[in-house]
Short mmCIF file of C-alpha atoms and ligand atoms in Angstrom, two decimals:
data_model
loop_
_atom_site.label_atom_id
_atom_site.label_comp_id
_atom_site.label_asym_id
_atom_site.label_seq_id
_atom_site.Cartn_x
_atom_site.Cartn_y
_atom_site.Cartn_z
CA MET A 20 15.14 10.53 -2.49
CA THR A 21 17.78 9.94 0.17
CA LEU A 22 16.97 9.03 3.73
CA SER A 23 19.72 8.64 6.29
CA CYS A 24 20.63 8.93 9.91
CA SER A 25 23.28 11.24 11.33
CA THR A 26 24.78 12.04 14.73
CA THR A 27 25.97 15.52 13.71
CA PRO A 28 25.26 17.92 16.60
CA LEU A 29 22.31 20.17 15.89
CA GLN A 30 24.43 23.36 15.96
CA ASN A 31 26.68 22.07 13.14
CA PHE A 32 23.99 20.41 11.04
CA LYS A 33 23.35 22.11 7.72
CA ALA A 34 20.06 21.70 5.87
CA ASP A 35 17.17 23.88 4.69
CA ALA A 36 15.13 23.22 7.80
CA ILE A 37 15.26 21.32 11.06
CA VAL A 38 12.12 19.73 12.45
CA LEU A 39 11.73 19.63 16.23
CA PHE A 40 9.05 17.41 17.73
CA ILE A 41 7.54 18.91 20.88
CA LEU A 42 5.60 17.15 23.64
CA GLN A 43 2.56 18.84 25.12
CA ASP A 44 2.98 17.55 28.69
CA ALA A 45 3.67 20.60 30.85
CA LYS A 46 6.99 19.42 32.28
CA ALA A 47 8.40 18.06 29.05
CA PHE A 48 7.22 21.14 27.15
CA ALA A 49 8.90 23.49 29.61
CA SER A 50 12.19 21.64 29.49
CA GLN A 51 12.19 21.41 25.66
CA ALA A 52 11.31 25.13 25.47
CA LYS A 53 14.12 26.01 27.83
CA SER A 54 16.84 24.14 25.97
CA LEU A 55 15.62 25.34 22.57
CA LYS A 56 15.50 28.97 23.70
CA SER A 57 19.07 28.71 24.92
CA MET A 58 20.24 27.08 21.67
CA PHE A 59 18.18 29.36 19.40
CA PRO A 60 17.50 32.68 21.19
CA ASN A 61 15.26 33.77 18.30
CA LEU A 62 12.70 31.20 19.44
CA GLN A 63 12.14 33.13 22.67
CA PRO A 64 9.14 35.12 21.35
CA VAL A 65 7.57 31.99 19.85
CA PHE A 66 7.54 30.32 23.24
CA ASP A 67 6.77 33.50 25.18
CA SER A 68 3.68 34.18 23.07
CA GLY A 69 2.14 30.95 24.36
CA ASP A 70 0.62 30.33 20.93
CA PHE A 71 2.51 27.10 20.41
CA THR A 72 1.51 24.46 22.96
CA GLY A 73 2.77 21.21 21.44
CA LYS A 74 -0.76 20.11 20.62
CA ALA A 75 -0.67 17.21 18.15
CA LEU A 76 0.13 18.38 14.60
CA GLN A 77 0.34 22.07 15.55
CA ALA A 78 3.21 23.53 13.53
CA VAL A 79 5.13 26.79 13.61
CA THR A 80 8.11 28.00 11.60
CA GLY A 81 10.93 29.90 13.28
CA TYR A 82 13.96 31.66 11.77
CA VAL A 83 16.90 31.10 14.05
CA GLY A 84 19.94 32.55 12.27
CA ALA A 85 21.98 29.39 12.84
CA THR A 86 23.79 27.04 10.43
CA THR A 87 20.35 25.87 9.42
CA ARG A 88 18.18 28.97 9.30
CA ARG A 89 14.72 27.51 9.70
CA VAL A 90 13.25 25.34 12.39
CA ILE A 91 9.80 23.86 12.23
CA LEU A 92 8.29 23.06 15.60
CA VAL A 93 5.61 20.40 15.42
CA GLY A 94 3.47 19.18 18.30
CA LEU A 95 3.10 15.53 19.29
CA GLY A 96 0.37 16.07 21.90
CA GLU A 97 0.36 14.43 25.33
CA SER A 98 2.96 11.67 25.59
CA ALA A 99 0.38 9.14 26.83
CA ASN A 100 -1.38 9.37 23.45
CA ILE A 101 1.59 9.21 21.09
CA SER A 102 1.56 6.28 18.69
CA ALA A 103 3.65 5.52 15.61
CA GLU A 104 0.83 7.07 13.60
CA THR A 105 1.11 10.35 15.59
CA LEU A 106 4.78 10.46 14.63
CA ARG A 107 4.09 9.72 10.95
CA ARG A 108 1.48 12.47 10.82
CA ALA A 109 3.59 15.01 12.68
CA ALA A 110 6.57 14.31 10.41
CA ALA A 111 4.30 14.64 7.38
CA THR A 112 2.84 17.93 8.61
CA ALA A 113 6.30 19.41 9.21
CA THR A 114 7.65 18.11 5.91
CA LYS A 115 4.75 19.55 3.94
CA ARG A 116 5.43 22.88 5.67
CA ALA A 117 9.11 22.64 4.68
CA ALA A 118 8.20 21.80 1.08
CA SER A 119 5.91 24.82 0.92
CA LEU A 120 8.96 26.91 1.90
CA THR A 121 10.87 25.25 -1.00
CA CYS A 122 13.19 23.36 1.34
CA SER A 123 14.77 20.32 -0.25
CA HIS A 124 16.89 18.97 2.62
CA VAL A 125 15.28 18.57 6.05
CA GLY A 126 16.64 17.22 9.32
CA TYR A 127 14.44 15.61 11.99
CA VAL A 128 15.60 15.65 15.58
CA LEU A 129 14.66 12.22 16.93
CA PRO A 130 12.33 12.72 19.90
CA THR A 131 12.28 10.47 22.94
CA VAL A 132 8.85 8.90 23.24
CA LYS A 133 7.75 6.86 26.23
CA GLY A 134 7.09 3.23 25.29
CA LEU A 135 8.56 3.43 21.77
CA ASP A 136 12.21 2.62 21.12
CA ALA A 137 14.39 4.86 18.96
CA GLY A 138 14.14 2.44 16.03
CA VAL A 139 10.35 2.51 15.98
CA VAL A 140 10.36 6.30 16.31
CA ALA A 141 12.93 6.79 13.53
CA LYS A 142 11.01 4.41 11.27
CA ALA A 143 7.69 6.17 11.83
CA ILE A 144 9.13 9.64 11.32
CA SER A 145 10.87 8.51 8.15
CA GLU A 146 7.71 6.94 6.75
CA GLY A 147 5.56 9.98 7.45
CA ALA A 148 8.14 12.43 6.13
CA VAL A 149 9.09 10.63 2.93
CA LEU A 150 5.66 9.24 2.02
CA SER A 151 4.16 12.74 2.38
CA GLN A 152 6.42 13.95 -0.42
CA TYR A 153 5.15 11.54 -3.03
CA GLY A 154 3.49 13.04 -6.09
CA TYR A 155 2.60 11.49 -9.40
CA VAL A 156 4.13 14.26 -11.49
CA LYS A 157 6.05 12.38 -14.18
CA TYR A 158 3.74 13.59 -16.94
CA LYS A 159 3.61 17.22 -15.75
CA THR A 160 5.92 19.27 -17.94
CA THR A 161 5.03 22.62 -16.38
CA GLY A 162 4.13 23.91 -12.94
CA ASN A 163 5.47 23.56 -9.46
CA LYS A 164 7.11 20.26 -8.56
CA GLU A 165 8.76 21.24 -5.30
CA PHE A 166 9.36 18.43 -2.85
CA VAL A 167 11.70 17.68 -0.01
CA THR A 168 14.12 15.10 -1.44
CA LYS A 169 16.74 14.66 1.27
CA PHE A 170 15.77 13.51 4.76
CA THR A 171 18.18 13.21 7.68
CA VAL A 172 17.17 11.78 11.04
CA LEU A 173 19.34 13.36 13.72
CA ALA A 174 20.07 11.01 16.60
CA ASP A 175 22.40 11.17 19.56
CA GLU A 176 25.05 8.50 20.08
CA ALA A 177 22.85 6.48 22.42
CA GLN A 178 20.00 6.32 19.90
CA ALA A 179 22.15 5.94 16.79
CA LYS A 180 22.19 2.17 16.39
CA LEU A 181 18.44 1.70 16.64
CA ALA A 182 17.76 4.89 14.68
CA ARG A 183 19.89 3.59 11.79
CA LYS A 184 17.96 0.34 11.81
CA GLY A 185 14.73 2.36 11.75
CA THR A 186 15.72 4.48 8.76
CA THR A 187 17.08 1.46 6.86
CA GLU A 188 13.84 -0.46 7.37
CA ALA A 189 11.81 2.58 6.45
CA THR A 190 13.76 2.95 3.21
CA ALA A 191 12.87 -0.60 2.15
CA ILE A 192 9.21 -0.07 2.97
CA ILE A 193 8.91 3.38 1.39
CA GLU A 194 10.39 2.12 -1.88
CA GLY A 195 7.72 -0.59 -2.02
CA VAL A 196 4.90 1.81 -1.17
CA ASN A 197 5.95 4.46 -3.67
CA GLU A 198 6.47 1.92 -6.44
CA ALA A 199 2.95 0.59 -5.75
CA ARG A 200 1.64 4.16 -5.95
CA ASP A 201 3.48 4.77 -9.23
CA LEU A 202 2.20 1.55 -10.78
CA ALA A 203 -1.38 2.16 -9.71
CA ASN A 204 -1.36 5.83 -10.73
CA ALA A 205 0.11 5.04 -14.14
CA PRO A 206 -2.37 5.27 -16.99
CA ASN A 207 -3.32 2.22 -19.02
CA CYS A 208 -1.33 3.54 -21.98
CA GLU A 209 1.79 3.00 -19.88
CA ILE A 210 0.95 0.10 -17.57
CA TYR A 211 -0.99 -2.47 -19.59
CA PRO A 212 -0.65 -6.19 -18.82
CA THR A 213 2.62 -6.98 -20.62
CA ALA A 214 4.16 -3.68 -19.46
CA LEU A 215 3.26 -4.58 -15.87
CA GLY A 216 5.02 -7.91 -16.37
CA LYS A 217 8.10 -6.19 -17.75
CA ARG A 218 8.24 -3.87 -14.75
CA ALA A 219 7.92 -6.84 -12.36
CA VAL A 220 10.88 -8.48 -14.11
CA GLU A 221 12.99 -5.32 -13.74
CA LEU A 222 12.08 -4.95 -10.08
CA GLY A 223 12.82 -8.61 -9.41
CA LYS A 224 16.30 -8.20 -10.84
CA LYS A 225 16.90 -5.07 -8.79
CA TYR A 226 15.47 -6.30 -5.48
CA GLY A 227 16.26 -10.00 -5.58
CA PHE A 228 13.19 -12.03 -6.46
CA LYS A 229 12.55 -14.21 -9.49
CA THR A 230 9.86 -13.09 -11.93
CA THR A 231 8.29 -15.24 -14.62
CA VAL A 232 5.69 -13.77 -16.98
CA LEU A 233 3.33 -16.19 -18.72
CA ASN A 234 2.04 -15.04 -22.11
CA LYS A 235 -1.36 -15.65 -23.69
CA LYS A 236 -0.36 -19.02 -25.18
CA GLN A 237 0.84 -20.26 -21.79
CA ILE A 238 -2.31 -18.92 -20.11
CA GLU A 239 -4.38 -20.83 -22.68
CA ALA A 240 -2.38 -23.99 -22.04
CA LEU A 241 -3.20 -23.70 -18.31
CA GLY A 242 -6.92 -23.38 -19.09
CA MET A 243 -7.33 -20.04 -17.34
CA GLY A 244 -10.76 -19.39 -18.87
CA GLY A 245 -11.57 -16.58 -16.44
CA LEU A 246 -8.53 -14.50 -17.31
CA LEU A 247 -8.95 -15.26 -21.03
CA GLY A 248 -12.67 -14.49 -20.91
CA VAL A 249 -12.14 -11.04 -19.39
CA ASN A 250 -9.34 -10.40 -21.86
CA GLN A 251 -11.31 -11.46 -24.91
CA GLY A 252 -12.61 -7.95 -25.64
CA SER A 253 -9.11 -6.49 -25.64
CA VAL A 254 -6.56 -5.91 -28.36
CA ARG A 255 -3.77 -6.13 -25.77
CA PRO A 256 -2.99 -9.67 -24.57
CA PRO A 257 -3.19 -10.76 -20.91
CA SER A 258 -0.26 -11.70 -18.74
CA PHE A 259 0.16 -13.87 -15.68
CA ILE A 260 3.01 -12.72 -13.48
CA ILE A 261 4.75 -15.01 -11.00
CA MET A 262 7.20 -13.59 -8.46
CA GLU A 263 9.14 -15.84 -6.10
CA TYR A 264 11.30 -14.81 -3.16
CA ASN A 265 13.08 -17.54 -1.23
CA GLY A 266 14.24 -15.97 2.01
CA GLY A 267 13.09 -18.95 4.08
CA LYS A 268 14.27 -22.52 4.44
CA LYS A 269 14.13 -24.80 1.45
CA GLY A 270 10.80 -26.61 1.44
CA GLU A 271 9.15 -24.17 3.86
CA GLN A 272 5.55 -23.56 2.77
CA PRO A 273 5.34 -20.10 1.22
CA ILE A 274 3.00 -17.25 1.92
CA VAL A 275 1.33 -16.64 -1.44
CA LEU A 276 0.04 -13.17 -2.32
CA VAL A 277 -2.36 -12.64 -5.20
CA GLY A 278 -3.07 -9.19 -6.67
CA LYS A 279 -5.86 -8.19 -9.06
CA GLY A 280 -4.17 -6.74 -12.13
CA VAL A 281 -6.95 -5.15 -14.20
CA THR A 282 -4.95 -2.36 -15.84
CA PHE A 283 -8.16 -0.64 -16.90
CA ASP A 284 -11.73 -1.54 -16.04
CA THR A 285 -14.31 -0.03 -18.38
CA GLY A 286 -16.88 -2.53 -17.10
CA GLY A 287 -16.84 -4.27 -20.47
CA ILE A 288 -20.21 -4.70 -22.20
CA SER A 289 -21.85 -3.85 -18.82
CA LEU A 290 -20.15 -0.50 -19.36
CA LYS A 291 -19.44 1.81 -16.41
CA PRO A 292 -20.76 5.40 -16.44
CA ALA A 293 -18.31 7.96 -17.84
CA ALA A 294 -17.98 10.08 -14.67
CA GLY A 295 -14.90 9.04 -12.72
CA MET A 296 -14.06 6.15 -15.00
CA SER A 297 -10.42 7.25 -15.17
CA ASP A 298 -10.02 5.98 -11.59
CA MET A 299 -10.21 2.52 -13.11
CA LYS A 300 -6.61 2.90 -14.31
CA SER A 301 -5.89 1.95 -10.70
CA ASP A 302 -7.87 -1.30 -10.87
CA MET A 303 -4.53 -3.09 -10.68
CA HIS A 304 -3.79 -1.68 -7.23
CA GLY A 305 -3.88 -5.19 -5.77
CA ALA A 306 -1.14 -6.15 -8.23
CA ALA A 307 0.78 -2.98 -7.40
CA SER A 308 0.51 -3.76 -3.67
CA VAL A 309 1.84 -7.30 -3.99
CA ILE A 310 4.68 -6.17 -6.27
CA GLY A 311 5.59 -3.40 -3.79
CA THR A 312 5.45 -5.93 -0.95
CA MET A 313 7.83 -8.28 -2.79
CA MET A 314 10.28 -5.36 -3.15
CA SER A 315 10.12 -4.47 0.53
CA VAL A 316 10.29 -8.07 1.73
CA ALA A 317 13.28 -8.81 -0.52
CA LYS A 318 15.08 -5.59 0.39
CA LEU A 319 14.57 -6.30 4.10
CA GLY A 320 15.88 -9.83 3.53
CA ILE A 321 12.99 -11.33 5.51
CA LYS A 322 13.57 -15.00 6.24
CA ARG A 323 10.41 -16.37 4.66
CA ASN A 324 9.39 -17.81 1.32
CA VAL A 325 6.95 -15.44 -0.34
CA VAL A 326 5.31 -15.80 -3.75
CA ALA A 327 3.18 -13.21 -5.52
CA LEU A 328 0.83 -13.96 -8.41
CA VAL A 329 -0.77 -11.36 -10.67
CA PRO A 330 -3.38 -12.16 -13.31
CA SER A 331 -3.46 -9.11 -15.56
CA THR A 332 -5.75 -7.88 -18.32
CA GLU A 333 -7.83 -4.92 -19.38
CA ASN A 334 -11.63 -5.16 -19.23
CA MET A 335 -12.85 -3.75 -22.55
CA PRO A 336 -16.14 -3.70 -24.44
CA SER A 337 -15.87 -4.75 -28.07
CA GLY A 338 -17.34 -7.07 -30.66
CA THR A 339 -15.28 -9.89 -29.26
CA ALA A 340 -15.93 -9.17 -25.57
CA VAL A 341 -17.76 -11.55 -23.22
CA VAL A 342 -21.44 -10.73 -22.84
CA PRO A 343 -23.92 -11.40 -20.03
CA GLY A 344 -25.13 -14.97 -20.24
CA ASP A 345 -21.77 -16.27 -21.45
CA ILE A 346 -20.28 -19.10 -19.44
CA LEU A 347 -16.57 -19.38 -18.65
CA LYS A 348 -14.62 -22.42 -17.45
CA PHE A 349 -11.74 -21.90 -14.99
CA MET A 350 -8.45 -23.69 -14.49
CA ASN A 351 -9.99 -26.11 -11.93
CA GLY A 352 -12.91 -27.03 -14.20
CA LEU A 353 -15.60 -24.98 -12.39
CA THR A 354 -17.89 -22.86 -14.57
CA ALA A 355 -19.36 -19.40 -14.03
CA GLU A 356 -22.21 -17.61 -15.73
CA ILE A 357 -21.44 -13.98 -16.55
CA ASP A 358 -24.25 -11.93 -15.08
CA ASN A 359 -22.37 -8.64 -15.27
CA THR A 360 -19.15 -8.18 -17.23
CA ASP A 361 -18.15 -5.48 -14.73
CA ALA A 362 -17.67 -8.16 -12.06
CA GLU A 363 -14.44 -9.12 -13.82
CA GLY A 364 -11.96 -9.06 -10.93
CA ARG A 365 -13.28 -12.26 -9.37
CA LEU A 366 -13.05 -14.01 -12.76
CA ILE A 367 -9.33 -13.42 -13.15
CA LEU A 368 -8.62 -13.99 -9.45
CA ALA A 369 -10.39 -17.36 -9.61
CA ASP A 370 -7.75 -18.70 -12.01
CA ALA A 371 -4.92 -17.21 -9.95
CA LEU A 372 -6.32 -18.84 -6.80
CA CYS A 373 -6.42 -22.19 -8.61
CA TYR A 374 -2.80 -21.69 -9.69
CA ALA A 375 -1.76 -20.79 -6.11
CA ALA A 376 -2.59 -24.34 -4.96
CA ARG A 377 0.59 -25.53 -6.72
CA TYR A 378 2.67 -23.95 -4.00
CA LYS A 379 0.95 -25.85 -1.17
CA PRO A 380 0.83 -22.46 0.55
CA GLU A 381 0.76 -21.85 4.27
CA VAL A 382 -1.81 -19.18 3.41
CA VAL A 383 -2.94 -17.24 0.36
CA ILE A 384 -3.73 -13.55 0.79
CA ASP A 385 -5.36 -11.83 -2.16
CA LEU A 386 -5.65 -8.07 -2.60
CA ALA A 387 -8.12 -6.55 -5.02
CA THR A 388 -9.97 -3.36 -5.82
CA LEU A 389 -12.91 -5.72 -6.06
CA THR A 390 -16.18 -4.00 -5.17
CA GLY A 391 -17.76 -0.57 -5.02
CA ALA A 392 -19.81 -2.03 -2.15
CA ILE A 393 -16.77 -2.04 0.16
CA VAL A 394 -16.44 1.72 -0.32
CA ILE A 395 -20.05 2.10 0.83
CA ALA A 396 -19.48 -0.18 3.82
CA LEU A 397 -16.07 1.03 5.06
CA GLY A 398 -15.24 4.20 3.13
CA ASN A 399 -11.65 5.00 2.23
CA THR A 400 -10.20 4.28 5.67
CA THR A 401 -10.59 0.56 6.25
CA THR A 402 -9.89 -2.46 4.05
CA GLY A 403 -12.54 -5.17 3.96
CA MET A 404 -11.19 -8.52 5.10
CA MET A 405 -12.85 -11.87 4.55
CA GLY A 406 -11.50 -15.40 4.60
CA THR A 407 -11.12 -18.81 6.12
CA ASP A 408 -7.90 -18.40 8.09
CA THR A 409 -8.57 -16.74 11.45
CA LYS A 410 -4.90 -16.92 12.46
CA THR A 411 -3.77 -14.86 9.49
CA MET A 412 -6.70 -12.46 9.88
CA LYS A 413 -5.55 -11.85 13.44
CA LYS A 414 -2.01 -11.15 12.20
CA LEU A 415 -3.37 -8.70 9.65
CA SER A 416 -5.55 -6.95 12.25
CA THR A 417 -2.49 -6.46 14.43
CA SER A 418 -0.38 -5.14 11.60
CA GLY A 419 -3.32 -3.02 10.43
CA ALA A 420 -3.48 -1.32 13.80
CA SER A 421 0.25 -0.63 14.00
CA THR A 422 0.60 0.58 10.39
CA SER A 423 -2.78 2.36 10.43
CA GLU A 424 -3.68 0.39 7.30
CA TYR A 425 -6.79 -0.82 9.08
CA VAL A 426 -8.67 -3.98 8.18
CA CYS A 427 -12.11 -5.11 9.33
CA GLU A 428 -13.57 -8.55 8.91
CA LEU A 429 -16.88 -9.17 7.15
CA PRO A 430 -18.67 -12.52 7.49
CA LEU A 431 -18.87 -15.25 4.87
CA TYR A 432 -22.03 -16.99 6.12
CA GLU A 433 -23.23 -19.62 3.70
CA GLU A 434 -26.68 -18.02 3.66
CA TYR A 435 -25.26 -15.37 1.31
CA GLU A 436 -24.32 -18.00 -1.26
CA GLU A 437 -27.74 -18.26 -2.83
CA LEU A 438 -27.23 -14.72 -4.16
CA ILE A 439 -24.62 -16.07 -6.58
CA SER A 440 -26.26 -19.37 -7.52
CA SER A 441 -26.74 -19.80 -11.26
CA ASP A 442 -29.38 -21.70 -13.19
CA TYR A 443 -26.87 -22.61 -15.88
CA ALA A 444 -23.39 -22.85 -14.34
CA ASP A 445 -21.71 -23.67 -11.02
CA VAL A 446 -21.83 -20.05 -9.92
CA LYS A 447 -22.87 -16.61 -11.17
CA ASN A 448 -20.34 -13.76 -11.19
CA SER A 449 -22.61 -11.17 -9.61
CA GLY A 450 -25.05 -11.27 -6.74
CA GLY A 451 -26.41 -7.79 -7.32
CA ARG A 452 -26.21 -4.97 -4.78
CA PRO A 453 -26.93 -6.62 -1.41
CA ALA A 454 -23.76 -7.69 0.43
CA GLY A 455 -21.77 -7.07 -2.75
CA SER A 456 -18.36 -7.43 -1.11
CA ILE A 457 -19.35 -10.64 0.64
CA THR A 458 -20.76 -12.32 -2.46
CA ALA A 459 -17.59 -11.37 -4.35
CA ALA A 460 -15.52 -13.07 -1.64
CA LEU A 461 -17.82 -16.11 -1.62
CA PHE A 462 -17.26 -16.40 -5.35
CA LEU A 463 -13.49 -16.48 -4.74
CA LYS A 464 -13.89 -19.01 -1.94
CA LYS A 465 -15.09 -21.59 -4.47
CA PHE A 466 -11.58 -21.65 -5.94
CA VAL A 467 -9.67 -21.94 -2.69
CA SER A 468 -8.22 -25.18 -1.32
CA TYR A 469 -5.92 -23.85 1.48
CA PRO A 470 -6.08 -21.26 4.30
CA TRP A 471 -7.10 -17.99 2.67
CA VAL A 472 -7.70 -14.29 3.32
CA HIS A 473 -9.18 -11.79 0.89
CA LEU A 474 -8.58 -8.04 1.23
CA ASP A 475 -10.93 -5.74 -0.69
CA ILE A 476 -8.95 -2.51 -1.15
CA ALA A 477 -11.34 -0.71 -3.53
CA GLY A 478 -11.84 2.03 -0.91
CA THR A 479 -8.40 2.17 0.67
CA GLY A 480 -6.38 1.86 -2.54
CA ILE A 481 -7.90 4.76 -4.44
CA ALA A 482 -8.18 7.95 -2.37
CA PRO A 483 -10.61 10.67 -3.50
CA LYS A 484 -8.59 13.23 -1.53
CA ALA A 485 -5.22 13.61 0.21
CA THR A 486 -4.72 12.37 3.77
CA HIS A 487 -1.80 13.00 6.15
CA TYR A 488 0.98 11.33 4.19
CA SER A 489 -0.80 10.13 1.11
CA PRO A 490 -1.89 12.33 -1.78
CA LYS A 491 -5.08 11.87 -3.79
CA GLY A 492 -5.04 8.79 -6.02
CA ALA A 493 -3.25 5.50 -5.43
CA THR A 494 -2.27 5.13 -1.78
CA GLY A 495 0.05 2.11 -1.93
CA VAL A 496 -2.12 0.43 0.72
CA GLY A 497 -1.18 -3.13 1.54
CA VAL A 498 2.57 -2.79 1.27
CA ARG A 499 3.11 -1.63 4.85
CA LEU A 500 0.32 -3.90 6.11
CA LEU A 501 1.69 -7.07 4.50
CA THR A 502 5.38 -6.33 4.98
CA GLU A 503 4.89 -5.79 8.69
CA ALA A 504 2.70 -8.90 9.00
CA ILE A 505 5.30 -11.02 7.18
CA GLN A 506 8.14 -9.51 9.21
CA ASN A 507 6.37 -10.49 12.46
CA TRP A 508 4.98 -13.78 11.13
N1 LIG B 10 -13.08 -2.43 -10.16
C1 LIG B 10 -14.43 -2.46 -9.75
C2 LIG B 10 -14.63 -2.12 -8.28
C3 LIG B 10 -14.26 -0.73 -7.85
C4 LIG B 10 -15.24 0.23 -7.71
C5 LIG B 10 -12.98 -0.41 -7.50
C6 LIG B 10 -14.92 1.49 -7.26
C7 LIG B 10 -12.65 0.86 -7.06
C8 LIG B 10 -13.61 1.82 -6.93
C9 LIG B 10 -15.01 -3.86 -9.98
O1 LIG B 10 -14.48 -4.55 -11.06
C10 LIG B 10 -16.46 -3.69 -10.23
O2 LIG B 10 -16.79 -3.07 -11.19
N2 LIG B 10 -17.29 -4.26 -9.36
C11 LIG B 10 -18.70 -4.16 -9.52
C12 LIG B 10 -19.30 -5.51 -9.21
C13 LIG B 10 -20.76 -5.62 -9.51
C14 LIG B 10 -20.99 -5.52 -11.01
C15 LIG B 10 -21.27 -6.93 -8.99
C16 LIG B 10 -19.20 -3.11 -8.55
O3 LIG B 10 -18.68 -3.01 -7.44
O4 LIG B 10 -20.11 -2.38 -8.92
MN1 LIG B 11 -15.44 -4.05 -12.86
ZN1 LIG B 12 -12.57 -4.03 -11.62
#
């Protein structure tokens, strides 16, 4: 994939297609139509027909007999309603149209949008265009793999400086998102705990953060009984991945990210039903999101200290696996009774949250495909947010709105706690079906000794069907949300 910005005049620009963004407002529409008809006379009948109105996401292909033969007109709707998300979706719509016409190089004429500077517009268009062309096709040896691979944002001299900044930022973010998608879409036979660690090391070297991977012996020495307990049914050993990026001042308290890294969740002895179980190869999406975020943050050179921690294991049933009734002891000495071996995410996160205290963090944000209950509550559109740090939750809400990676807060009232009280240990790992996402978060809260936010991405991380610029499967959610929040911290 190459994404760049160019000031080549439209008439001389050579690609497989040019995308033109059209406003619906009567005056703007008429003036865009007029100048396009004079530049590309073949567009005359398109405009004269009145079929194309510039309505948001309306798209039409025209053949113009110029240096670049095809133009794709795509509507942005009324200018009062255009947001960054409108631009991402319009760019995605046009790019998918271009891909269906087997175009591989597409140019995007940067539109002028009231209230958004050229950098924001270029960034949004780039994100929508490039992210829409992601596909997890590495294991497909036959069939159609046609994607747009070269993206050029066409700016005029006045826009060029900001537009370049926009495409450069977008490149850093897209690389993080698509790596997160790749990691989370990868099957367990490829991305198992030590393989995930190896990948994090490679990415750290390439992007400029330090990665340390703790092995089973080191995890034992730390007393991470939750991570070891979940792992005990597996043949493959666990790993604990530590990524450190020091973009901030020495001694500045870091933002610590924690990502659930269950590379496959069978449910363990409390085995999941067979239907749809393959989705659980993505049960390390939290890990994928924090790794992708480290890439983007490092590539952007953000001036902050950021750490990411990933406890990683499979959750397997076997003769050595944990069983309901077993009691595990975590790194901080607390104990938990296993009520359901399928509530494994909170067990491994508990140890990671204990470990995070070492950094004296400004805040810890964990991301996890933690509960099916969050999918029932918020569907696949909104991430469930719970925590103790209202300031950070506000930052995430703001970045959620501008990235369209929405978050919504659920309460952690202490009344819910009795659902996870245990007769035999300090806490029980499942509270049953009522308020399942909240009891999972309350379990985590017992291991937290600093400002903290938990993001349950079970619904938003694994998409049952394609959306505007995200195909079915792993979405890469969290990377844009966190990177933008950290950028604006
Ligand atoms: N990984 C699952 C949660 C999940 C479900 C993620 C659907 C993505 C899509 C998690 O480990 C799990 O199994 N949670 C249980 C908890 C229950 C046993 C308390 C659940 O949600 O059913
Ligand atoms: Mn589970
Ligand atoms: Zn799980």
